[in-house]
Amino acid sequence: MAHPPPQKPATGRRTAELTESAPAAILGQTKREPASPSRSIVLITAQIGKTMTTISPAPFETAPGTTLFRTRGLTKVYDMGAVQVHALRGVDLELFAGELVVLLGPSGSGKSTLLNILGGLDTATDGAVTYRDQDLTRANDEALTEYRRFHVGFVFQFYNLIPSLTARENVAVVTEIAEKPMTPEAALALVDLSDRLDHFPAQLSGGQQQRVAIARAIAKNPAVLLCDEPTGALDSETGIVVLEALERVNREIGTTTVVITHNADIAGMADRVIRLSNGLIANVQRNEHKKAPQELHW
Amino acid sequence: MRGQALAIAGVIAGGVATFVMSLSTLDSLRLTQATYYQDYRFAQVFASLKRAPLSLASRIEEIPGVDRVETRVLAPVTVEIEGFADPVTGLLISVPDVGEPLLNRLFLRAGRFVHPNREDEVVISDAFAAAHGFTPGTKLHVTINGKRKHLTVVGVALSPEYIYEIRPGAIFPDYARYGIFWMARTPLSTAYDMEGAFNDVALTQASGTVLQDVIDRLDALLERYGGRGAYGREDQVSHKYLSQEIKALETFAIVLPAIFLAVAAFLLNVVISRLISTQREQIAALKAFGYRNMEIGIHYMKLVLMILAAGLAGGIGGGVWLGRSMSNLYQEFFRFPFLEYQLEPYVITTTCLVGLAAALLGTLHGVRRAAVLPPAEAMRPEPPVAYRETLIERAGLKRFFSQPTRMIARNIERKPLKSLLSIIGIAFACAIMMLGSFQEDAIDYMVNVQFGLSQREDLTVSFVEPAAPRALYELESFEGIEYGEPFRAVPARLRFEHRSYRTAIQGLEPRGRLKRLLNRKLETITLPENGLMLTDYLGGILGVRPGDTLRVEVLEGSRPVREVPVAALVSEYIGVSAYMHRETLNRLMREGNVLSGAYLAADLLKENEIFSKLREVPRIAGTVAREDAIRSFYETMAESILIFTFFIVLLAGTIAFGVVYNSARIALSERGRELASLRVLGFTRGEISYILLGELGVLTLAAIPIGFLIGRGLCAYLIVAVQSELYRIPLILEQSTYAFAATVVILSACISGLIVRRKLDHLDLVAVLKTKE
């Protein structure tokens, strides 16, 4: 597995939050500094089980290999009137910093539900999900919004770009509200779109649009990049270009990346492959020999 | 869809309601007027004269075309009312000693008619009775022809001749200070020295005869007897006011519904177009199954017709209710004895047809586009929307805009026509508001100009007969009277080419301090020694300009006929008059230095003493105190203005709400996906609300100045549509009117914004990620 770039010095405030909230074992390599009292209170409150009103506001650098997400007995039941659909039936899972994970499963296996809960778009019916030991299941809407704003990058099957904004502006829309973002230009350079900065989505191909979406997702320096069928709407050739972009981001910046797909061929590029079936984890497989995206085909 | 359909139905209902209300009120007023006129035999020709023997009546009857003739004695009267110090005047009209009048019959609201040969009985007008709480049995102390008399009220009545009961020359009715009284012929003739004579005649025409012929012959006949010129209903004051009111209502009946239905058509267009673009694929599927274009068109038309039906049902129901209330208000205002509320079938059919036309106009284009789309094309999503940088961004202002602000600007510019129509829709709401409240400003202004600049006297006293200047000196000697200014008033017909107008020439002091003539800039104009000055509106009626020469036919005294040049036009909002140097008028009349009355400046603290002193002067026909007239006017107007304003606010609010709410809902449906995407990316609810509602905010704010312009235009149109000899409303719009209109529009926009904001809070973030654009 590729190593992340040298760790940037973390700010005192962020480290302090960790000190209060995370077990020392997980924080192994993080610098320790004195705690900020107000922040501690918020986080302690969160831990004793009330509705969490905030999540530490910015991504922190987490040493590769430490646990970023942990789910225990994660259950999601959709109430569809007469019937109840069990999307997740008690998922226990850990995701580690810096890894590239592919969540594989047929449609209806619960992979999107899992991703949505990890991304703070949905809440679990039962069980717990922690992000750096902060309990996402107890977070309210404001806290989840803040969590998405500062910690999570999303890439969707249908790109979800803003049609009225150019590529650069689509990235800027996120960097404007982020805390320590890259420049939109730098983010777009990472996905090889430096020559398309001022194109509107309607002027870009599907693959280019998806790469803009990736640039938008990584520009905020998120702790995790969640990709829901990122190549689902693309042909294989274009899909591979998009996967290359994801792989490069993961390799160069060290962003933890979760890709969900029903395309088993993509699994080859992952550090770990987690197979879901019928709302449960069927198996977890570690790829000893990761394939480069160029080696994939479907 | 439900909210949007309701909002559109609301706007349609607003238009339909105003349409039904105006038309049904109009019909009701017309029918009531016609029925009242017919049942109570309202005369068609009126003439007053100095004095003619009763035997002349039979000669009048012989005039070809004359049907029925009623001769009468009319006498000015002053009334003393205990506990009411203000001068009260009125008009005494004779009724036959036995039986009812042949023409201008009375509707008895209470009590009875006068008994033959009882000299002290009087029937009083309903409005006057109501103003003072008089009922049959009340005693009145009156002065007729300088003689005091005690009268007993035996009845309270209404007359088709005094539907609008207003003192001659006054602007507004003042029921407490002016009344109509009916007395038996014999005692009135005795009191007024008119035994065996009459000084007023009313008649009806036989059908198929020419009014002007009757008038001309009557004038010829009455000339010897001091006839002051006969006139038809068109010039009868009460009829004129009533017609004026009906005319104003006609204008409203067209303008307001037209605005509403245009806005409704626009909204339907927007909503249906949007609906069709979201249902493109279903349409394609249906067509692929073999549905015909017509069937698909009909499917959407059904939806439109349902919205229309809801709007029509609500609007017709509301319109009938409003029409009834409005008609009742009119009944009260005009004191009709009855009101025939009339809802003609044509009103309903016209309303439905107009509504249908508006709905079809609004939707046909969208429906047609959906129907003619080839299925294969329709199956594909609509081509992506092409955006580009907006003008202001290209002008170099881009760096000041955040990305959300750019989104707002580009969305507005992407659909310039739709944005423009939304702006115009909201602007009309603003304009309607102005239409509602500007009348108040204009009336204030008219009163200020009339009473603050032009008619500055505290009291006006008129004499029974022209009097010598010493009558004025006598008045000036009363304690409390500070200054007096004489005037001479002479009825005359002014002719220019084929046009003529009957009015009074007022002879004034050239440099009067109380009665002053104003030019367009409201500066005082000095009366020239020679020539006439005409109200500008009268100049328009006669088609004369300063320098032209008018033929003046005096209708009093020796009835001289003279050619008089027009010296200038004066700016006046109320009534039409001709003015002259008093001495010149005296010369024209070949009379000495005489006056008809005087304007007085008085110490109003002593008004009670002054009034009681004036009552003792036998030659005084009437006294008018200005302040009381203004005050009572405002009291009567305040309530009806309040009702009207409330109604207009409701209508304007409906439009503003309808447009903003629909724009917001459409924007939400078009952009829900990108807003949800932004929420996923970590935008807060407030931040995405800014993007959606910011656009509406920009449209609303842009609409307000345009609304001000349209509002001004509408007011100007209304003014021209309702201007008449009675009054011309000036185009005066106070800042408060603009502010109020803007406030109502902004509030309506905010309310609809808040409703949409609630929807934004419940965006389904997950669903949006799983769907294509």
CSV table of N, CA and C in Angstrom, one decimal, chain A residues 112 116 121 141 145 148-149 154 156 158 160 162-166 169 172-174 176-177 200 202 216 220 228, chain B residues 387-388 398 402-404 406-407 410 673-674 677 679-685 687 765-766 768-772:
chain,number,residue,atom,x,y,z
A,112,SER,N,-25.3,0.6,-0.5
A,112,SER,CA,-25.6,2.0,-0.6
A,112,SER,C,-26.0,2.5,0.8
A,116,ASN,N,-24.4,5.4,2.8
A,116,ASN,CA,-25.1,6.6,3.2
A,116,ASN,C,-25.0,6.9,4.7
A,121,LEU,N,-25.5,10.7,5.6
A,121,LEU,CA,-26.7,11.0,4.8
A,121,LEU,C,-28.0,10.4,5.4
A,141,ASP,N,-29.1,16.7,12.8
A,141,ASP,CA,-28.9,17.2,11.4
A,141,ASP,C,-27.8,18.2,11.2
A,145,THR,N,-24.5,17.7,9.0
A,145,THR,CA,-24.1,18.6,7.9
A,145,THR,C,-22.7,19.0,8.1
A,148,ARG,N,-20.4,16.3,7.1
A,148,ARG,CA,-20.2,16.1,5.6
A,148,ARG,C,-19.4,17.3,5.1
A,149,ARG,N,-19.6,18.4,5.6
A,149,ARG,CA,-18.9,19.6,5.1
A,149,ARG,C,-17.4,19.6,5.3
A,154,PHE,N,-17.8,13.2,-1.4
A,154,PHE,CA,-18.7,12.2,-2.0
A,154,PHE,C,-18.4,12.2,-3.5
A,156,PHE,N,-20.7,10.5,-6.8
A,156,PHE,CA,-21.9,9.8,-7.0
A,156,PHE,C,-21.9,9.2,-8.4
A,158,PHE,N,-24.1,9.6,-10.7
A,158,PHE,CA,-24.6,10.5,-11.7
A,158,PHE,C,-23.9,11.9,-11.5
A,160,ASN,N,-23.7,14.5,-10.2
A,160,ASN,CA,-24.4,15.6,-9.4
A,160,ASN,C,-23.6,16.9,-9.4
A,162,ILE,N,-23.2,20.9,-10.4
A,162,ILE,CA,-24.1,22.0,-10.5
A,162,ILE,C,-24.0,22.5,-12.0
A,163,PRO,N,-25.1,22.3,-12.8
A,163,PRO,CA,-25.0,22.7,-14.2
A,163,PRO,C,-24.7,24.1,-14.5
A,164,SER,N,-25.0,25.0,-13.6
A,164,SER,CA,-24.8,26.4,-13.9
A,164,SER,C,-23.4,26.9,-13.5
A,165,LEU,N,-22.6,26.0,-13.0
A,165,LEU,CA,-21.3,26.4,-12.6
A,165,LEU,C,-20.2,25.6,-13.5
A,166,THR,N,-19.1,26.3,-13.7
A,166,THR,CA,-18.0,25.7,-14.5
A,166,THR,C,-17.3,24.6,-13.7
A,169,GLU,N,-15.7,26.2,-10.8
A,169,GLU,CA,-16.7,26.7,-9.8
A,169,GLU,C,-17.3,25.6,-9.1
A,172,ALA,N,-15.0,25.0,-6.6
A,172,ALA,CA,-14.9,26.2,-5.6
A,172,ALA,C,-16.1,26.2,-4.7
A,173,VAL,N,-17.3,25.7,-5.2
A,173,VAL,CA,-18.4,25.7,-4.3
A,173,VAL,C,-18.2,25.0,-3.0
A,174,VAL,N,-17.3,24.0,-3.1
A,174,VAL,CA,-17.0,23.2,-1.9
A,174,VAL,C,-15.8,23.9,-1.2
A,176,GLU,N,-15.0,26.9,-1.0
A,176,GLU,CA,-15.4,28.1,-0.4
A,176,GLU,C,-15.9,27.9,1.1
A,177,ILE,N,-16.4,26.7,1.3
A,177,ILE,CA,-17.0,26.5,2.7
A,177,ILE,C,-16.1,25.5,3.5
A,200,PHE,N,-18.5,24.3,-18.7
A,200,PHE,CA,-19.7,23.9,-17.9
A,200,PHE,C,-19.9,22.4,-18.0
A,202,ALA,N,-22.3,20.7,-19.1
A,202,ALA,CA,-22.9,20.3,-20.3
A,202,ALA,C,-21.9,20.2,-21.5
A,216,ARG,N,-13.9,17.8,-6.9
A,216,ARG,CA,-14.7,18.5,-6.0
A,216,ARG,C,-14.7,17.8,-4.6
A,220,LYS,N,-11.5,19.5,-0.6
A,220,LYS,CA,-11.6,20.0,0.8
A,220,LYS,C,-10.6,19.2,1.7
A,228,ASP,N,-20.1,6.2,-4.7
A,228,ASP,CA,-21.2,5.3,-4.9
A,228,ASP,C,-21.3,5.0,-6.4
B,387,TYR,N,-25.5,26.7,-19.9
B,387,TYR,CA,-25.4,27.9,-19.0
B,387,TYR,C,-24.2,28.7,-19.6
B,388,ARG,N,-24.2,29.9,-19.2
B,388,ARG,CA,-23.0,30.7,-19.5
B,388,ARG,C,-22.9,31.8,-18.4
B,398,LYS,N,-17.4,39.3,-11.5
B,398,LYS,CA,-17.5,38.0,-11.1
B,398,LYS,C,-16.8,37.7,-9.8
B,402,SER,N,-19.9,34.9,-4.8
B,402,SER,CA,-19.6,33.6,-4.3
B,402,SER,C,-20.3,32.6,-5.3
B,403,GLN,N,-19.9,31.3,-5.2
B,403,GLN,CA,-20.5,30.4,-6.2
B,403,GLN,C,-22.0,30.3,-6.1
B,404,PRO,N,-22.6,30.3,-4.9
B,404,PRO,CA,-24.1,30.3,-4.8
B,404,PRO,C,-24.7,31.6,-5.5
B,406,ARG,N,-23.3,33.2,-8.0
B,406,ARG,CA,-23.3,33.0,-9.4
B,406,ARG,C,-24.4,32.1,-9.9
B,407,MET,N,-24.7,31.1,-9.1
B,407,MET,CA,-25.8,30.2,-9.5
B,407,MET,C,-27.1,31.0,-9.6
B,410,ARG,N,-27.0,33.2,-12.8
B,410,ARG,CA,-27.0,32.4,-14.1
B,410,ARG,C,-28.4,31.8,-14.3
B,673,ARG,N,-32.6,18.7,-7.2
B,673,ARG,CA,-31.5,17.8,-7.3
B,673,ARG,C,-30.2,18.5,-6.9
B,674,GLU,N,-29.9,19.6,-7.5
B,674,GLU,CA,-28.6,20.3,-7.2
B,674,GLU,C,-28.6,20.8,-5.8
B,677,SER,N,-27.8,17.9,-3.7
B,677,SER,CA,-26.4,17.6,-3.9
B,677,SER,C,-25.6,18.5,-3.0
B,679,ARG,N,-26.5,19.9,-0.3
B,679,ARG,CA,-26.7,19.5,1.1
B,679,ARG,C,-25.8,18.3,1.4
B,680,VAL,N,-25.7,17.4,0.5
B,680,VAL,CA,-24.8,16.2,0.7
B,680,VAL,C,-23.4,16.7,0.8
B,681,LEU,N,-23.0,17.7,0.0
B,681,LEU,CA,-21.6,18.2,0.1
B,681,LEU,C,-21.4,19.0,1.4
B,682,GLY,N,-22.4,19.2,2.2
B,682,GLY,CA,-22.2,19.8,3.5
B,682,GLY,C,-22.7,21.2,3.6
B,683,PHE,N,-23.5,21.6,2.6
B,683,PHE,CA,-24.2,22.9,2.7
B,683,PHE,C,-25.3,22.8,3.7
B,684,THR,N,-25.4,23.9,4.5
B,684,THR,CA,-26.5,23.9,5.5
B,684,THR,C,-27.8,24.3,4.8
B,685,ARG,N,-28.9,24.1,5.6
B,685,ARG,CA,-30.2,24.4,5.0
B,685,ARG,C,-30.3,25.9,4.7
B,687,GLU,N,-27.9,27.8,3.7
B,687,GLU,CA,-27.1,28.1,2.5
B,687,GLU,C,-27.8,27.7,1.3
B,765,LEU,N,-32.2,13.5,0.6
B,765,LEU,CA,-30.8,13.6,0.1
B,765,LEU,C,-30.3,12.3,-0.5
B,766,VAL,N,-30.9,11.2,-0.1
B,766,VAL,CA,-30.4,9.9,-0.6
B,766,VAL,C,-31.0,9.7,-2.0
B,768,VAL,N,-31.9,11.7,-4.3
B,768,VAL,CA,-31.4,12.5,-5.3
B,768,VAL,C,-30.1,11.9,-5.9
B,769,LEU,N,-29.4,11.1,-5.1
B,769,LEU,CA,-28.1,10.6,-5.6
B,769,LEU,C,-28.3,9.4,-6.5
B,770,LYS,N,-29.5,8.9,-6.5
B,770,LYS,CA,-29.8,7.7,-7.2
B,770,LYS,C,-30.5,7.9,-8.5
B,771,THR,N,-30.8,9.2,-8.8
B,771,THR,CA,-31.5,9.5,-10.0
B,771,THR,C,-30.7,10.3,-11.0
B,772,LYS,N,-31.0,10.0,-12.2
B,772,LYS,CA,-30.4,10.8,-13.2
B,772,LYS,C,-31.0,12.2,-13.3
